[in-house]
Short mmCIF file of C-alpha atoms and ligand atoms in Angstrom, two decimals:
data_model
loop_
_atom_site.label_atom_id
_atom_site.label_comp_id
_atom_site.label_asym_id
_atom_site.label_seq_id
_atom_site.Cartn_x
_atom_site.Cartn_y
_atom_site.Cartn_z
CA UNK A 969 -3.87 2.03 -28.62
CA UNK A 970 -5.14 3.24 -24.93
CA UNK A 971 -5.70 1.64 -21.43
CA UNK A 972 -8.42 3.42 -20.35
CA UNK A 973 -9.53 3.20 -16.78
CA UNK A 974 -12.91 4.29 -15.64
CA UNK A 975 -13.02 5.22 -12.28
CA UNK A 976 -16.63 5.30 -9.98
CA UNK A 977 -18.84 6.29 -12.85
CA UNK A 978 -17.56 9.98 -13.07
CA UNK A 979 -13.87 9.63 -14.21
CA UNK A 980 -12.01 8.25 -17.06
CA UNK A 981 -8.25 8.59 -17.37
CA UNK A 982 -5.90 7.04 -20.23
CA UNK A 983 -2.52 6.18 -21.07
CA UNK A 984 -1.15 5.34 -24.42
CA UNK A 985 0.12 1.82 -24.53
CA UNK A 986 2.27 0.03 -27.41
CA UNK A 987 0.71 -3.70 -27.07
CA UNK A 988 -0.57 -6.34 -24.36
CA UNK A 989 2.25 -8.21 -23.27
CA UNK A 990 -0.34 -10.86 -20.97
CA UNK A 991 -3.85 -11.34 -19.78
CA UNK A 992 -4.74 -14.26 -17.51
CA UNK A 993 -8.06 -14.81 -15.71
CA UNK A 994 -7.02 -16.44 -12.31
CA UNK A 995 -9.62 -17.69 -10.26
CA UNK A 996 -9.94 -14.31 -8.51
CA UNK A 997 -9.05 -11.54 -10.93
CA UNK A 998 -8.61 -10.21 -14.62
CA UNK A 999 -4.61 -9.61 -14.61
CA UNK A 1000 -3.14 -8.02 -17.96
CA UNK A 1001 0.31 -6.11 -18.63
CA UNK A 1002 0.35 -3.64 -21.32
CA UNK A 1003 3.68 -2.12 -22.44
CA UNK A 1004 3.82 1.74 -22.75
CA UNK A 1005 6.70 3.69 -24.08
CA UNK A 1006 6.12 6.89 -21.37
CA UNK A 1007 5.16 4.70 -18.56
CA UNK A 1008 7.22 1.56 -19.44
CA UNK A 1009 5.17 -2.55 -18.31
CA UNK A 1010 1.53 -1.16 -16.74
CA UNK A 1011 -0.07 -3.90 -14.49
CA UNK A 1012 -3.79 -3.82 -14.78
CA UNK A 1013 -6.01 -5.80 -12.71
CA UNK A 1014 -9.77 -5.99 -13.29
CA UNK A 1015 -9.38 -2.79 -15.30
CA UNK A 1016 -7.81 -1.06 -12.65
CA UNK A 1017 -4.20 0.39 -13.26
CA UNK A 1018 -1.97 -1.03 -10.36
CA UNK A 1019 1.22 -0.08 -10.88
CA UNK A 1020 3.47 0.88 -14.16
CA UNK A 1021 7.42 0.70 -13.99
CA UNK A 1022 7.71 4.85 -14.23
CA UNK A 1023 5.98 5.43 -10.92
CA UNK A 1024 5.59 2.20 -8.36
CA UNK A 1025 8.84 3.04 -6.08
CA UNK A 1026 6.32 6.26 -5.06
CA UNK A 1027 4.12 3.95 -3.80
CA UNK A 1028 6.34 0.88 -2.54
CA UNK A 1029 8.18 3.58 -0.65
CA UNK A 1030 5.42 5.46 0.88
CA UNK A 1031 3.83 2.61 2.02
CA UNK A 1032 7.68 0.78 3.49
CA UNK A 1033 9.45 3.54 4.84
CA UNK A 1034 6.91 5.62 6.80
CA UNK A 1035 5.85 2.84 8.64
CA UNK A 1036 9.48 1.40 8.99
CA UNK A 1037 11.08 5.16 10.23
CA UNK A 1038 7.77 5.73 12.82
CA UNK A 1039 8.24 2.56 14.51
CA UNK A 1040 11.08 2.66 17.06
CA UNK A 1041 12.71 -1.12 16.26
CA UNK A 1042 10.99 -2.89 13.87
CA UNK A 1043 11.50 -6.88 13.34
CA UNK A 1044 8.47 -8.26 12.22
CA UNK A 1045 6.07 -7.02 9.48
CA UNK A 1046 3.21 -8.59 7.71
CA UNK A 1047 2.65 -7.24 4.04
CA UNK A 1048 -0.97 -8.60 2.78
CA UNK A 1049 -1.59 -8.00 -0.78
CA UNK A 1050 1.51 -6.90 -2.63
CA UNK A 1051 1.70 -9.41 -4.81
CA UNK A 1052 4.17 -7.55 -7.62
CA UNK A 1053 6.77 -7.61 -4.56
CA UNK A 1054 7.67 -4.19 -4.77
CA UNK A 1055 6.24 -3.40 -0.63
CA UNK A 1056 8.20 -6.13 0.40
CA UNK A 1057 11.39 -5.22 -1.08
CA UNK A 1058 11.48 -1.87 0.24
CA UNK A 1059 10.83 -3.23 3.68
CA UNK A 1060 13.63 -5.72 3.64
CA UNK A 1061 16.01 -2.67 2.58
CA UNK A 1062 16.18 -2.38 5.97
CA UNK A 1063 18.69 -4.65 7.46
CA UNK A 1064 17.57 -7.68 10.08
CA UNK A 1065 13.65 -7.53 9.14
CA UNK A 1066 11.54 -9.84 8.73
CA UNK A 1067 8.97 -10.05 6.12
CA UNK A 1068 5.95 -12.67 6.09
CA UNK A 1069 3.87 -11.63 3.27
CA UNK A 1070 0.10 -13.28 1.95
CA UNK A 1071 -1.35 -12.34 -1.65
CA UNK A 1072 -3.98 -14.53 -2.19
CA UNK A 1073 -3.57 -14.19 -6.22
CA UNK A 1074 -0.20 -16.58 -7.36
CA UNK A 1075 -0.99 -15.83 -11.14
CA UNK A 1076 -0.20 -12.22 -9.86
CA UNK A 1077 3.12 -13.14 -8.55
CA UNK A 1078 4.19 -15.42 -11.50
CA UNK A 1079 2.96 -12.35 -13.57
CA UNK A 1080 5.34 -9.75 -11.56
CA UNK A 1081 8.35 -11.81 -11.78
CA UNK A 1082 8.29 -12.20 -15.61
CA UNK A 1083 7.33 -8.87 -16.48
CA UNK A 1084 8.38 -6.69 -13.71
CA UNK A 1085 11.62 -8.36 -12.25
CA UNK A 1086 13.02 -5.42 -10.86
CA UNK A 1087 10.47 -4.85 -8.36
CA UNK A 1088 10.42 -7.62 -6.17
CA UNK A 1089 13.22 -9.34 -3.69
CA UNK A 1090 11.92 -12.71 -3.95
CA UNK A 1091 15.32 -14.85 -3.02
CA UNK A 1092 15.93 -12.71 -0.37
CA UNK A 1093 15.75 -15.12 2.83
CA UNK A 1094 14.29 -12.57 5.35
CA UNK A 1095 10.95 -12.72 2.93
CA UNK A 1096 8.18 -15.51 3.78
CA UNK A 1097 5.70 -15.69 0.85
CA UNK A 1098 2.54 -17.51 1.71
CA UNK A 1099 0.04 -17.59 -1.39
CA UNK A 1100 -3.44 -17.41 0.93
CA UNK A 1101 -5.98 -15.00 2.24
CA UNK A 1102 -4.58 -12.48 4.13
CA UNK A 1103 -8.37 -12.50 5.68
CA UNK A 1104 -7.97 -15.75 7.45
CA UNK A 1105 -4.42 -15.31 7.87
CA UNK A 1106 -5.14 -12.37 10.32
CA UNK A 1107 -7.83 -13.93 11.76
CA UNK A 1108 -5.75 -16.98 12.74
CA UNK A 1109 -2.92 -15.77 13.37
CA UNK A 1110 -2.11 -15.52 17.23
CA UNK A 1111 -1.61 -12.47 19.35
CA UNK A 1112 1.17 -9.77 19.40
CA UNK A 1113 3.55 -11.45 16.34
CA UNK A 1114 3.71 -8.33 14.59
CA UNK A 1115 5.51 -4.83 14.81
CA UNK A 1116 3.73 -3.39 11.85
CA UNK A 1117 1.49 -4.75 9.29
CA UNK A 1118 1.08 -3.05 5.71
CA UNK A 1119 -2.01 -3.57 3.84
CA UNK A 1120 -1.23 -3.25 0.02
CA UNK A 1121 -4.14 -4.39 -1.44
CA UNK A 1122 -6.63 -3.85 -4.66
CA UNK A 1123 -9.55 -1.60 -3.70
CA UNK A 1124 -12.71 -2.80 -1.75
CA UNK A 1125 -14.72 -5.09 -4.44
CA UNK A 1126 -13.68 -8.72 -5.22
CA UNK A 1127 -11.24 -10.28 -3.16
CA UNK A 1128 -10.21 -7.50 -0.87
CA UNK A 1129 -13.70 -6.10 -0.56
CA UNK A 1130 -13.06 -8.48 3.65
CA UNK A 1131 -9.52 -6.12 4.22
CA UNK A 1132 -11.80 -3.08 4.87
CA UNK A 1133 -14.19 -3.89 7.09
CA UNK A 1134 -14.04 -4.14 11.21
CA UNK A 1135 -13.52 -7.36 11.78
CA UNK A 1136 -10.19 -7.47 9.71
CA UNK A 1137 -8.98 -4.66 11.65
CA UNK A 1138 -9.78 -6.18 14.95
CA UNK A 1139 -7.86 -9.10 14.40
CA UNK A 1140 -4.91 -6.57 13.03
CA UNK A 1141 -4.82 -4.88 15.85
CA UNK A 1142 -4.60 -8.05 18.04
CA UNK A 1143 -1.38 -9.28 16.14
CA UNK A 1144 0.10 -6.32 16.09
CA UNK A 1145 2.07 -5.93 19.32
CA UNK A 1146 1.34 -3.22 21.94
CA UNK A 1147 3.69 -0.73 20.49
CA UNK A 1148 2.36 -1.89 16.74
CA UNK A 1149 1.04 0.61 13.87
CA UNK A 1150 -0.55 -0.48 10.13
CA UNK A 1151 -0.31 1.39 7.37
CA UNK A 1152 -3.43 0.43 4.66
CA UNK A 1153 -3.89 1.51 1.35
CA UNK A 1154 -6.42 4.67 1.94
CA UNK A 1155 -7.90 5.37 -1.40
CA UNK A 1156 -8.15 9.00 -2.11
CA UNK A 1157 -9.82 11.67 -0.41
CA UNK A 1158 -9.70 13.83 -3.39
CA UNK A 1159 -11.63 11.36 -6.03
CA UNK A 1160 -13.19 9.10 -3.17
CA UNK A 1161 -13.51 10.84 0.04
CA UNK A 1162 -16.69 9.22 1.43
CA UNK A 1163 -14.45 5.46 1.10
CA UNK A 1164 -11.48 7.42 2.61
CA UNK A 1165 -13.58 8.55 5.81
CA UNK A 1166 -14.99 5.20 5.78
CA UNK A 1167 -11.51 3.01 5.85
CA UNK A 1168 -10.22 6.25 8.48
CA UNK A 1169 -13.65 5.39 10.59
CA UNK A 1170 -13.02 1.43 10.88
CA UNK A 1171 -9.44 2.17 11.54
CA UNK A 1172 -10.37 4.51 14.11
CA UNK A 1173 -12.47 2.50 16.28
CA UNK A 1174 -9.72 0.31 17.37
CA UNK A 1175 -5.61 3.01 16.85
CA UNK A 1176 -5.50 5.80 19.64
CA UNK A 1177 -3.55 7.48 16.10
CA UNK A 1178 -5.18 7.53 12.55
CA UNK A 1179 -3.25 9.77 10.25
CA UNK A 1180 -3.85 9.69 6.37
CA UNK A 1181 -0.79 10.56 4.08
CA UNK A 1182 -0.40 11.84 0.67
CA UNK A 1183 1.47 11.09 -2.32
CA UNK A 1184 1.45 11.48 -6.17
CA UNK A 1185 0.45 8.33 -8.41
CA UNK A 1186 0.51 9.42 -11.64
CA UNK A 1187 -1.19 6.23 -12.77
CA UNK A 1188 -4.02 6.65 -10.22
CA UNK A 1189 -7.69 8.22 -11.05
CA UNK A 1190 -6.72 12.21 -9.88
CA UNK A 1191 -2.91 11.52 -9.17
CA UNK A 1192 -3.49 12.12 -5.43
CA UNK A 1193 -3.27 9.08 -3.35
CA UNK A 1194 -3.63 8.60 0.17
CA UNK A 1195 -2.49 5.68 2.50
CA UNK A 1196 -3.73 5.73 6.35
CA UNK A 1197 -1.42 5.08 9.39
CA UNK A 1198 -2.63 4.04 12.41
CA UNK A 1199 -0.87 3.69 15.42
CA UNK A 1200 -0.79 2.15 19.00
CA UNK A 1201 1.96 4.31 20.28
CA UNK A 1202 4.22 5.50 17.86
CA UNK A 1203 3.21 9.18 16.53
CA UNK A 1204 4.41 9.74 12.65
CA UNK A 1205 6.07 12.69 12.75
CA UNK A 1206 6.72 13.17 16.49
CA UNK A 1207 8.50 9.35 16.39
CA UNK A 1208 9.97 9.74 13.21
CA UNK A 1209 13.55 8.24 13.56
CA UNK A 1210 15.20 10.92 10.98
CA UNK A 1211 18.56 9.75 11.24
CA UNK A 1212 16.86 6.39 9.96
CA UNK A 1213 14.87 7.93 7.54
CA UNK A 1214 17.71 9.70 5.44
CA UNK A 1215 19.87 6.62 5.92
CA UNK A 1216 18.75 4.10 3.57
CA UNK A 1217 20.16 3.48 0.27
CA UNK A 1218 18.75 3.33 -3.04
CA UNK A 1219 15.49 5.62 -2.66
CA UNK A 1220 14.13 7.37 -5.01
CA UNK A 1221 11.08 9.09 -3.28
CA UNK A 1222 10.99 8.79 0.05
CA UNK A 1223 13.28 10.87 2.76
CA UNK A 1224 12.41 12.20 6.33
CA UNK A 1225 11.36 15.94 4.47
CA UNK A 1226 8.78 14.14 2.32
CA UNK A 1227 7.73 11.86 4.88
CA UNK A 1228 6.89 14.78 7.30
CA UNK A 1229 5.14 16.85 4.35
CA UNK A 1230 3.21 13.82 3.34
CA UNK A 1231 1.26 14.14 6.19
CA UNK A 1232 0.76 17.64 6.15
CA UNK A 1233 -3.57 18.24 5.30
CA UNK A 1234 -5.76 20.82 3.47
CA UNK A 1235 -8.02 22.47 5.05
CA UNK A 1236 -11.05 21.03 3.36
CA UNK A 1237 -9.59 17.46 3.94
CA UNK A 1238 -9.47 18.35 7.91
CA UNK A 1239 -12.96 19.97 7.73
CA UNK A 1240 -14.06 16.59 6.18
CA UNK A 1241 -12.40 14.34 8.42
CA UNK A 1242 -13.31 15.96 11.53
CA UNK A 1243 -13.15 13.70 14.68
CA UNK A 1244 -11.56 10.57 12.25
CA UNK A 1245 -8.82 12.66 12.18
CA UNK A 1246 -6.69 11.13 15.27
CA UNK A 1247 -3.25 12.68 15.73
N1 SAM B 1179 1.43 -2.67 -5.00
C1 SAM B 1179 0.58 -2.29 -6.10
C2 SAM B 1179 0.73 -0.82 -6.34
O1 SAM B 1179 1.86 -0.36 -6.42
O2 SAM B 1179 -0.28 -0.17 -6.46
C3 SAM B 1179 -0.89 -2.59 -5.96
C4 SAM B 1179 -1.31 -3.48 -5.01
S1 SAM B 1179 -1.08 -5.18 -5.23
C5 SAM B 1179 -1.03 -5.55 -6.92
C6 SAM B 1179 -2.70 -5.67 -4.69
C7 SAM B 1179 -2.74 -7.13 -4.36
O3 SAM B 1179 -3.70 -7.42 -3.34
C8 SAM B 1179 -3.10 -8.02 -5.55
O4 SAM B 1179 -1.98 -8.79 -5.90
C9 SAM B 1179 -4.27 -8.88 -5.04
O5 SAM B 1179 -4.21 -10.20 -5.52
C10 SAM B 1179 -4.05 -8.80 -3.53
N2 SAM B 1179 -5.20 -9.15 -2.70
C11 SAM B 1179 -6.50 -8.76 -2.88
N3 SAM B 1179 -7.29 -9.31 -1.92
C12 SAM B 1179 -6.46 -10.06 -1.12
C13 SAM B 1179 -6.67 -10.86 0.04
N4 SAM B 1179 -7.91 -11.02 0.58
N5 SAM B 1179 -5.59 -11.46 0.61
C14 SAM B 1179 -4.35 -11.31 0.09
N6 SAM B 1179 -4.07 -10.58 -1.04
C15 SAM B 1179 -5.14 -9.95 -1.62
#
């Protein structure tokens, strides 16, 4: 059998899967967990391929360690979304940091833990799981608690469709303090470059720096992915703390060559981008 993903109304992809180890309608999504014998447990929500256990340390890693090796001392970071643990976990790889983290969706934590147990850190005490909306959480939150913030969330429809807009990144930028920088999850500007520009535009109106990133998601519509870092002060590759960078243990993906590459553009993706381009 095949989990077939459709993508905008232009793109199909598929991957061969063995069986469907779970499906569970929570009250905000469509979670199921297929088993493949190339790709290993695939997490699938509304029909979108999340994350499969061949290729989700590219993306836990890109989105943790960038952030964490730009920022000069980082204590405390917010994770919204993330509910399979795996952001989290790379974050608290680095020692004395604290992680407060709000996915909305508990089915989708109960569902990481039992069929994806290696990615998350969940009994590690530096991690601060609040099941909520990481909407209202940012809105109420007060000012300046937060050295970075990391939006790992679903795309824009459903649920997340409020973690895209303005008035979510206003309030981000008020709790992050003044030397504070988010990293969001950007789409791609190969498969979806009007939503990229979009996400970079919102960002933009508030971060003095708005840099996008690539990496390779092999479970993702067109492999290229793209998170977006945007920054009060710190500059990605002009900050980066290399001897951080090429210091922590355990990675699989990430080091301080890849993470200065990543953010390395096209030509056509700067032509695009234009004046959202902040760097
Ligand atoms: N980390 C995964 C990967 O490697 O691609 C994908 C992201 S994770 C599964 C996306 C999470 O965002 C989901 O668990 C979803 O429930 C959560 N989410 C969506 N909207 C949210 C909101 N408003 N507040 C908090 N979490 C939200």
């Amino acid at each position: 059998m095949w989990f077939e993903e459709t993508h905008n109304d232009f793109f199909k992809q598929a991957i061969r899967v063995e069986e469907k180890l779970a499906e569970v309608q929570s009250p905000y999504q469509k979670i199921e967990v297929y088993r493949s014998k190339e790709f290993g447990n695939v997490l699938v929500i509304d029909g979108h391929g999340m994350l499969c256990d061949k290729d989700e340390f590219i993306y836990h890693e890109m989105m943790a360690h960038v952030a964490m090796c730009t920022h000069k001392d980082p204590k405390r970071v917010l994770v919204i979304g993330g509910g399979d643990g795996g952001v989290a976990k790379e974050v608290l790889r680095h020692p004395e940091v604290h992680v407060d983290m709000v996915e909305i969706d508990e089915e989708v934590v109960k569902i990481s833990k039992e069929y994806f147990p290696h990615i998350g850190d969940w009994e590690n005490p530096r991690l601060n799981l609040t099941i909520g909306d990481g909407i209202e959480f940012v809105k109420n939150c007060q000012p300046k608690q937060y050295d970075i913030v990391l939006v790992d969330s679903t795309d824009p429809e459903g649920p997340a469709e409020g973690l895209f807009n303005r008035t979510f990144y206003a309030n981000v930028f008020r709790i992050l303090k003044d030397d504070g920088l988010v990293v969001a999850q950007g789409e791609s500007w190969w498969i979806d470059m009007p939503l990229h520009k979009q996400i970079m535009g919102v960002m933009g109106e508030f971060f003095k720096i708005v840099m996008p990133y690539r990496f390779e998601m092999y479970m993702y519509p067109g492999c290229n992915w793209n998170f977006i870092l945007a920054s009060k002060f710190y500059h990605p590759t002009a900050d980066i703390i290399l001897q951080r960078a090429d210091l922590i243990d355990g990675l699989r993906y990430y080091n301080s060559d890849i993470h200065k590459a990543s953010f390395v553009l096209p030509n056509y993706v700067k032509q695009e981008l234009g004046d959202l381009y902040k760097w």
